[in-house]
Amino acid sequence: MASRHASGGPSRLLRVMLGAALLCGVGVLQAADLSLKTMPVGHLSRAYFSERAAHPTPLPLIIALHGGGSNGSMLARATGLAEIGEAAGYMVVFPNGTGPAIDARTWNSGGCCGYAQLHKVDDVAFLRALIDKLVADGQVDRSRVFITGLSNGGMMAYRMAAEAPELFKAVAVVSAVLDTPPESIVKGVPVIHIHGSDDPFIPFLGGVGPREATQTPRLSVARTVEAWVKANGADPRPELTESADDAGDGTSVRRYTYHNKTDAQAVVLVEIKGGGHNWPGTTAPMVNAGRASRNLNASRTIVEFFDLHGGAAPDNPPGHPPGDTDGLPPGATPLPRTTAPVAPGAPPAPR
């Protein structure tokens, strides 16, 4: 899920996570049966994890990108996104980045990370080719493709949305920021951004994280969100929704929602107050990465956002993936909320 550097935190813990429970409440869903597949892209053989069984009709697609120093299988096992996405009617694929070891893959997201960036791997071409293959195989509806990612994978998701917005209905990132200049965004795409206020690898306020080994400064979450608000023609004055620490884990949730003329959720920033460099909702937080909030289930929240932007199956109303309660694990109590508009001219996130 993360790496040894800014692309995501320590990776060795992921081996432990493989045997752990996926997420709070995910056990009520049938485990996804994923298999490793390969395809040629240029001079490389690229790999991805997806369901073994074929679908009789094309489905909406979620591409989920792992953090640096990880791989697709680890992301699937750590987040439960495959089970939640498939239950909501999506095909979910987990591509692998490149690198010298199976548990040390990275993505060339622009200025980051590791092997992929050093060797100038064309990951944009790979993900384009992957979409084309799944569409040609009759597995995927080209008009309903979504992308998400964690850390270095979130940076890569942003690069894809910036450079090839025509491919995607919406994008979701966790613990990541733009790794290309804001000017690289050529067209607006609906965005949900989930980020811990105390992230020690990719700081909420930007700059160099205290646990960032490469000492590479990062763009702030505010500047990242501002770029997407501008690209989507959204009102820069968001609606603020706050949720209490119902889980008692020292975190709470602030949701900044930016609307435009056609989309009530054109851009959404979910700030995990007190949260670290983790996928919220996981039961196996990474060591030295800060708190992994249990006040939000990131996988369900992302699927809900994709549902609202064209991904919902006809028998699954938008915004309510099976068993979902406001992005929380099944059976959880909805958090108390207070809603108020942010004052005109306020930044999109606390600085």
CSV table of C-alpha atoms in Angstrom, one decimal:
chain,number,residue,atom,x,y,z
A,1,MET,CA,0.0,0.0,0.0
A,2,ALA,CA,2.9,2.3,0.6
A,3,SER,CA,6.6,2.5,0.1
A,4,ARG,CA,9.9,3.1,1.7
A,5,HIS,CA,9.8,6.8,0.5
A,6,ALA,CA,7.3,9.5,-0.4
A,7,SER,CA,5.5,7.2,-2.7
A,8,GLY,CA,4.1,5.6,0.3
A,9,GLY,CA,5.8,4.7,3.6
A,10,PRO,CA,7.3,1.3,4.8
A,11,SER,CA,6.5,-1.6,2.5
A,12,ARG,CA,7.6,-4.6,4.5
A,13,LEU,CA,4.5,-4.4,6.7
A,14,LEU,CA,2.4,-5.2,3.7
A,15,ARG,CA,3.5,-8.9,3.9
A,16,VAL,CA,1.8,-8.9,7.3
A,17,MET,CA,-1.3,-7.2,5.9
A,18,LEU,CA,-1.8,-10.0,3.4
A,19,GLY,CA,-2.9,-12.3,6.2
A,20,ALA,CA,-4.9,-9.7,8.1
A,21,ALA,CA,-8.6,-8.9,7.9
A,22,LEU,CA,-9.3,-6.7,4.9
A,23,LEU,CA,-11.5,-4.0,6.4
A,24,CYS,CA,-14.0,-3.4,9.1
A,25,GLY,CA,-17.1,-5.1,7.8
A,26,VAL,CA,-15.6,-6.4,4.6
A,27,GLY,CA,-15.9,-10.0,5.9
A,28,VAL,CA,-19.6,-10.0,5.1
A,29,LEU,CA,-18.7,-9.9,1.4
A,30,GLN,CA,-17.4,-12.8,-0.6
A,31,ALA,CA,-13.6,-12.6,-1.2
A,32,ALA,CA,-12.7,-11.6,-4.8
A,33,ASP,CA,-11.0,-14.4,-6.8
A,34,LEU,CA,-8.2,-12.5,-8.5
A,35,SER,CA,-5.6,-13.9,-10.9
A,36,LEU,CA,-2.4,-12.4,-12.4
A,37,LYS,CA,-2.5,-11.7,-16.1
A,38,THR,CA,0.1,-10.2,-18.4
A,39,MET,CA,0.1,-8.2,-21.6
A,40,PRO,CA,2.9,-6.8,-23.9
A,41,VAL,CA,3.3,-3.0,-23.9
A,42,GLY,CA,6.2,-1.8,-26.0
A,43,HIS,CA,9.2,-3.9,-25.0
A,44,LEU,CA,7.8,-4.7,-21.6
A,45,SER,CA,5.5,-7.4,-20.3
A,46,ARG,CA,3.1,-5.7,-18.0
A,47,ALA,CA,1.0,-7.4,-15.3
A,48,TYR,CA,-2.4,-6.8,-13.6
A,49,PHE,CA,-4.7,-8.6,-11.2
A,50,SER,CA,-8.4,-9.1,-12.1
A,51,GLU,CA,-11.2,-11.6,-11.6
A,52,ARG,CA,-10.7,-15.0,-13.1
A,53,ALA,CA,-14.2,-15.3,-14.5
A,54,ALA,CA,-15.3,-13.4,-17.6
A,55,HIS,CA,-18.4,-11.2,-17.6
A,56,PRO,CA,-21.3,-11.8,-20.0
A,57,THR,CA,-21.8,-8.1,-20.5
A,58,PRO,CA,-19.4,-5.1,-20.3
A,59,LEU,CA,-19.1,-3.6,-16.8
A,60,PRO,CA,-18.0,-0.2,-15.5
A,61,LEU,CA,-14.3,-0.4,-14.7
A,62,ILE,CA,-12.2,0.7,-11.6
A,63,ILE,CA,-8.5,0.8,-12.1
A,64,ALA,CA,-6.8,0.7,-8.7
A,65,LEU,CA,-3.1,1.7,-8.5
A,66,HIS,CA,-0.9,0.6,-5.6
A,67,GLY,CA,1.5,2.7,-3.7
A,68,GLY,CA,5.3,2.6,-4.3
A,69,GLY,CA,7.1,-0.4,-3.0
A,70,SER,CA,4.0,-2.5,-3.3
A,71,ASN,CA,1.9,-4.3,-6.0
A,72,GLY,CA,-1.6,-4.8,-7.1
A,73,SER,CA,-2.4,-7.9,-5.1
A,74,MET,CA,-1.3,-6.1,-1.9
A,75,LEU,CA,-3.5,-3.2,-2.5
A,76,ALA,CA,-6.5,-5.5,-3.2
A,77,ARG,CA,-5.9,-7.5,0.0
A,78,ALA,CA,-5.3,-4.5,2.2
A,79,THR,CA,-8.3,-2.4,1.1
A,80,GLY,CA,-11.1,-4.8,0.2
A,81,LEU,CA,-11.8,-2.6,-2.8
A,82,ALA,CA,-12.2,-5.6,-5.1
A,83,GLU,CA,-15.0,-7.1,-3.0
A,84,ILE,CA,-16.8,-3.8,-2.5
A,85,GLY,CA,-16.5,-2.7,-6.1
A,86,GLU,CA,-17.6,-6.1,-7.5
A,87,ALA,CA,-20.6,-6.2,-5.1
A,88,ALA,CA,-21.6,-2.8,-6.5
A,89,GLY,CA,-21.4,-4.0,-10.1
A,90,TYR,CA,-17.9,-2.9,-11.2
A,91,MET,CA,-15.0,-4.8,-12.7
A,92,VAL,CA,-11.9,-3.9,-10.5
A,93,VAL,CA,-8.4,-4.4,-11.8
A,94,PHE,CA,-5.2,-3.9,-9.9
A,95,PRO,CA,-2.2,-3.3,-12.2
A,96,ASN,CA,1.4,-3.7,-11.2
A,97,GLY,CA,4.0,-1.0,-11.5
A,98,THR,CA,7.6,-1.8,-12.4
A,99,GLY,CA,10.6,-2.6,-10.3
A,100,PRO,CA,13.3,-5.1,-9.4
A,101,ALA,CA,11.2,-7.0,-6.8
A,102,ILE,CA,7.7,-8.2,-6.8
A,103,ASP,CA,6.8,-6.2,-3.6
A,104,ALA,CA,8.7,-3.1,-4.7
A,105,ARG,CA,6.8,-1.8,-7.8
A,106,THR,CA,6.5,1.9,-8.5
A,107,TRP,CA,4.7,4.2,-11.0
A,108,ASN,CA,6.2,7.0,-13.2
A,109,SER,CA,3.8,9.7,-12.0
A,110,GLY,CA,5.9,12.6,-13.2
A,111,GLY,CA,8.5,13.5,-10.6
A,112,CYS,CA,8.1,10.2,-8.7
A,113,CYS,CA,8.9,7.4,-8.0
A,114,GLY,CA,11.8,5.0,-7.8
A,115,TYR,CA,12.5,2.5,-10.6
A,116,ALA,CA,9.6,3.6,-12.9
A,117,GLN,CA,10.6,7.2,-12.8
A,118,LEU,CA,14.4,6.5,-13.1
A,119,HIS,CA,13.8,4.3,-16.1
A,120,LYS,CA,11.2,6.6,-17.7
A,121,VAL,CA,8.7,3.8,-17.8
A,122,ASP,CA,5.7,4.8,-19.9
A,123,ASP,CA,2.9,4.0,-17.5
A,124,VAL,CA,0.4,6.2,-19.3
A,125,ALA,CA,0.8,4.0,-22.4
A,126,PHE,CA,0.4,0.9,-20.2
A,127,LEU,CA,-2.9,2.0,-18.6
A,128,ARG,CA,-4.2,3.2,-22.0
A,129,ALA,CA,-3.4,-0.2,-23.4
A,130,LEU,CA,-5.0,-2.0,-20.5
A,131,ILE,CA,-8.3,-0.1,-21.0
A,132,ASP,CA,-8.2,-0.9,-24.7
A,133,LYS,CA,-7.6,-4.6,-24.0
A,134,LEU,CA,-10.4,-4.9,-21.5
A,135,VAL,CA,-12.8,-3.1,-23.8
A,136,ALA,CA,-11.8,-5.3,-26.8
A,137,ASP,CA,-12.3,-8.4,-24.7
A,138,GLY,CA,-15.9,-7.3,-24.0
A,139,GLN,CA,-15.3,-7.0,-20.3
A,140,VAL,CA,-15.5,-3.2,-19.9
A,141,ASP,CA,-17.8,-0.4,-20.9
A,142,ARG,CA,-15.5,2.2,-22.3
A,143,SER,CA,-17.9,5.0,-21.4
A,144,ARG,CA,-17.7,4.1,-17.6
A,145,VAL,CA,-14.0,3.9,-16.6
A,146,PHE,CA,-12.8,5.2,-13.3
A,147,ILE,CA,-9.3,5.3,-11.7
A,148,THR,CA,-8.1,5.4,-8.1
A,149,GLY,CA,-4.8,5.1,-6.3
A,150,LEU,CA,-2.8,5.3,-3.1
A,151,SER,CA,0.2,7.5,-2.6
A,152,ASN,CA,2.5,7.0,-5.7
A,153,GLY,CA,-0.5,5.2,-7.2
A,154,GLY,CA,-2.7,8.2,-6.5
A,155,MET,CA,-0.1,10.5,-8.1
A,156,MET,CA,-0.3,8.2,-11.2
A,157,ALA,CA,-4.1,8.4,-11.1
A,158,TYR,CA,-3.8,12.2,-11.1
A,159,ARG,CA,-1.3,12.1,-14.0
A,160,MET,CA,-3.7,9.9,-16.1
A,161,ALA,CA,-6.7,12.2,-15.3
A,162,ALA,CA,-4.6,15.3,-16.2
A,163,GLU,CA,-3.2,14.0,-19.4
A,164,ALA,CA,-6.0,11.7,-20.6
A,165,PRO,CA,-9.2,13.0,-19.1
A,166,GLU,CA,-11.3,11.7,-22.0
A,167,LEU,CA,-10.7,8.2,-20.6
A,168,PHE,CA,-12.3,8.6,-17.2
A,169,LYS,CA,-15.6,9.5,-15.6
A,170,ALA,CA,-14.0,10.3,-12.3
A,171,VAL,CA,-10.8,9.9,-10.2
A,172,ALA,CA,-10.2,9.2,-6.6
A,173,VAL,CA,-6.9,9.4,-4.7
A,174,VAL,CA,-5.8,8.6,-1.2
A,175,SER,CA,-2.7,10.1,0.5
A,176,ALA,CA,-1.4,11.7,-2.8
A,177,VAL,CA,-1.0,15.0,-4.5
A,178,LEU,CA,-0.4,16.2,-8.1
A,179,ASP,CA,3.0,15.0,-9.2
A,180,THR,CA,2.8,17.0,-12.4
A,181,PRO,CA,2.4,20.8,-12.7
A,182,PRO,CA,-1.2,22.0,-12.2
A,183,GLU,CA,-0.9,23.4,-15.7
A,184,SER,CA,-0.8,19.8,-17.0
A,185,ILE,CA,-4.5,19.4,-16.4
A,186,VAL,CA,-6.1,19.9,-19.8
A,187,LYS,CA,-9.8,19.3,-18.8
A,188,GLY,CA,-11.8,18.9,-15.7
A,189,VAL,CA,-12.7,15.4,-14.3
A,190,PRO,CA,-14.7,14.8,-11.1
A,191,VAL,CA,-12.3,14.2,-8.2
A,192,ILE,CA,-12.5,12.9,-4.7
A,193,HIS,CA,-9.3,13.4,-2.6
A,194,ILE,CA,-8.9,11.6,0.7
A,195,HIS,CA,-5.9,12.7,2.9
A,196,GLY,CA,-4.8,12.6,6.5
A,197,SER,CA,-4.0,16.0,8.1
A,198,ASP,CA,-0.9,14.4,9.8
A,199,ASP,CA,0.5,12.5,6.8
A,200,PRO,CA,4.2,12.1,7.5
A,201,PHE,CA,5.2,11.2,4.0
A,202,ILE,CA,3.0,13.4,1.8
A,203,PRO,CA,2.2,16.4,4.1
A,204,PHE,CA,-1.2,17.9,3.9
A,205,LEU,CA,0.3,21.4,3.8
A,206,GLY,CA,3.0,20.4,1.3
A,207,GLY,CA,6.7,20.4,1.5
A,208,VAL,CA,8.9,17.6,2.8
A,209,GLY,CA,7.4,15.0,5.1
A,210,PRO,CA,9.2,14.2,8.4
A,211,ARG,CA,9.5,10.5,7.3
A,212,GLU,CA,10.2,11.2,3.7
A,213,ALA,CA,13.6,9.6,2.9
A,214,THR,CA,14.2,11.3,-0.4
A,215,GLN,CA,13.6,14.8,1.0
A,216,THR,CA,11.5,15.6,-2.0
A,217,PRO,CA,9.0,18.5,-1.5
A,218,ARG,CA,5.4,17.9,-2.4
A,219,LEU,CA,2.6,20.1,-3.6
A,220,SER,CA,0.1,20.9,-0.9
A,221,VAL,CA,-3.4,19.3,-0.8
A,222,ALA,CA,-4.9,22.8,-1.1
A,223,ARG,CA,-3.0,23.6,-4.3
A,224,THR,CA,-3.9,20.2,-5.7
A,225,VAL,CA,-7.6,20.6,-5.0
A,226,GLU,CA,-7.6,24.2,-6.2
A,227,ALA,CA,-6.2,23.0,-9.6
A,228,TRP,CA,-9.1,20.5,-10.0
A,229,VAL,CA,-11.7,23.1,-8.7
A,230,LYS,CA,-10.5,25.5,-11.4
A,231,ALA,CA,-10.4,22.8,-14.1
A,232,ASN,CA,-13.9,21.7,-13.3
A,233,GLY,CA,-15.3,25.2,-13.3
A,234,ALA,CA,-16.5,24.7,-9.7
A,235,ASP,CA,-17.4,27.3,-7.1
A,236,PRO,CA,-14.3,27.9,-5.0
A,237,ARG,CA,-16.4,28.2,-1.9
A,238,PRO,CA,-17.1,24.7,-0.7
A,239,GLU,CA,-19.8,23.3,1.6
A,240,LEU,CA,-18.2,22.0,4.8
A,241,THR,CA,-19.5,18.8,6.5
A,242,GLU,CA,-17.9,17.7,9.7
A,243,SER,CA,-18.1,14.3,11.4
A,244,ALA,CA,-17.2,13.4,15.0
A,245,ASP,CA,-14.7,10.8,16.2
A,246,ASP,CA,-17.3,8.1,16.6
A,247,ALA,CA,-14.6,5.3,16.5
A,248,GLY,CA,-12.6,6.9,19.3
A,249,ASP,CA,-9.4,6.6,17.4
A,250,GLY,CA,-8.3,10.2,17.5
A,251,THR,CA,-9.5,11.1,14.0
A,252,SER,CA,-12.5,12.9,12.6
A,253,VAL,CA,-13.6,13.7,9.1
A,254,ARG,CA,-14.1,17.0,7.3
A,255,ARG,CA,-15.6,16.9,3.9
A,256,TYR,CA,-15.3,20.0,1.5
A,257,THR,CA,-17.7,19.7,-1.4
A,258,TYR,CA,-17.3,21.9,-4.5
A,259,HIS,CA,-20.1,22.1,-7.0
A,260,ASN,CA,-20.4,23.4,-10.5
A,261,LYS,CA,-23.5,24.0,-12.7
A,262,THR,CA,-23.9,20.4,-13.6
A,263,ASP,CA,-22.4,18.4,-10.7
A,264,ALA,CA,-23.2,18.8,-7.0
A,265,GLN,CA,-19.9,16.9,-6.2
A,266,ALA,CA,-17.6,18.1,-8.9
A,267,VAL,CA,-14.6,18.0,-6.5
A,268,VAL,CA,-14.6,16.6,-3.0
A,269,LEU,CA,-11.9,16.8,-0.4
A,270,VAL,CA,-12.1,14.5,2.5
A,271,GLU,CA,-9.7,15.6,5.2
A,272,ILE,CA,-9.0,13.0,7.9
A,273,LYS,CA,-8.2,15.1,10.9
A,274,GLY,CA,-5.4,13.4,12.9
A,275,GLY,CA,-5.0,10.8,10.1
A,276,GLY,CA,-1.8,9.6,8.7
A,277,HIS,CA,-0.5,8.0,5.5
A,278,ASN,CA,-3.0,5.2,5.3
A,279,TRP,CA,-6.1,4.0,3.5
A,280,PRO,CA,-8.9,4.9,5.9
A,281,GLY,CA,-10.9,1.9,7.2
A,282,THR,CA,-8.1,-0.7,7.1
A,283,THR,CA,-7.6,-2.9,10.1
A,284,ALA,CA,-3.9,-3.1,9.6
A,285,PRO,CA,-2.4,0.4,9.6
A,286,MET,CA,1.2,0.8,8.5
A,287,VAL,CA,4.0,1.3,11.0
A,288,ASN,CA,5.3,4.8,11.3
A,289,ALA,CA,2.7,6.1,8.9
A,290,GLY,CA,0.3,7.7,11.5
A,291,ARG,CA,-3.3,6.8,12.4
A,292,ALA,CA,-5.5,4.8,10.0
A,293,SER,CA,-8.9,6.2,10.7
A,294,ARG,CA,-11.9,3.9,11.3
A,295,ASN,CA,-14.3,6.9,11.0
A,296,LEU,CA,-14.3,6.5,7.2
A,297,ASN,CA,-14.3,3.5,4.9
A,298,ALA,CA,-12.3,4.8,1.9
A,299,SER,CA,-13.2,1.9,-0.4
A,300,ARG,CA,-16.9,2.4,0.1
A,301,THR,CA,-16.6,6.2,-0.1
A,302,ILE,CA,-14.8,5.9,-3.4
A,303,VAL,CA,-17.3,3.5,-4.9
A,304,GLU,CA,-20.1,5.8,-3.7
A,305,PHE,CA,-18.5,8.7,-5.5
A,306,PHE,CA,-18.1,6.7,-8.7
A,307,ASP,CA,-21.7,5.6,-8.5
A,308,LEU,CA,-22.7,9.2,-8.4
A,309,HIS,CA,-20.7,9.9,-11.6
A,310,GLY,CA,-22.1,7.2,-13.9
A,311,GLY,CA,-20.9,3.9,-12.4
A,312,ALA,CA,-24.0,2.7,-10.6
A,313,ALA,CA,-25.7,-0.5,-11.8
A,314,PRO,CA,-29.4,-0.2,-12.7
A,315,ASP,CA,-30.4,-2.2,-9.6
A,316,ASN,CA,-28.0,-0.3,-7.3
A,317,PRO,CA,-29.1,3.3,-6.6
A,318,PRO,CA,-26.3,5.8,-7.0
A,319,GLY,CA,-24.5,6.7,-3.8
A,320,HIS,CA,-25.4,3.5,-1.9
A,321,PRO,CA,-23.1,0.5,-2.6
A,322,PRO,CA,-24.5,-2.7,-1.0
A,323,GLY,CA,-24.2,-2.6,2.8
A,324,ASP,CA,-23.0,0.9,2.8
A,325,THR,CA,-23.8,3.5,5.5
A,326,ASP,CA,-22.3,6.8,4.5
A,327,GLY,CA,-18.9,5.2,3.7
A,328,LEU,CA,-18.7,3.3,7.0
A,329,PRO,CA,-18.5,-0.4,7.6
A,330,PRO,CA,-21.8,-2.4,7.6
A,331,GLY,CA,-23.5,-2.1,10.9
A,332,ALA,CA,-21.7,1.1,11.9
A,333,THR,CA,-23.6,4.0,13.3
A,334,PRO,CA,-23.7,7.1,11.0
A,335,LEU,CA,-21.6,9.9,12.4
A,336,PRO,CA,-23.3,13.1,13.7
A,337,ARG,CA,-22.9,15.9,11.1
A,338,THR,CA,-22.9,19.6,11.0
A,339,THR,CA,-23.0,21.4,7.7
A,340,ALA,CA,-22.2,25.0,6.9
A,341,PRO,CA,-20.9,26.8,3.9
A,342,VAL,CA,-17.3,27.9,4.1
A,343,ALA,CA,-16.9,31.7,4.0
A,344,PRO,CA,-16.3,33.3,0.6
A,345,GLY,CA,-12.6,33.5,-0.2
A,346,ALA,CA,-11.7,30.7,2.2
A,347,PRO,CA,-9.1,28.2,1.0
A,348,PRO,CA,-10.2,24.8,0.0
A,349,ALA,CA,-8.5,23.3,3.0
A,350,PRO,CA,-7.0,24.5,6.2
A,351,ARG,CA,-3.5,25.6,5.8
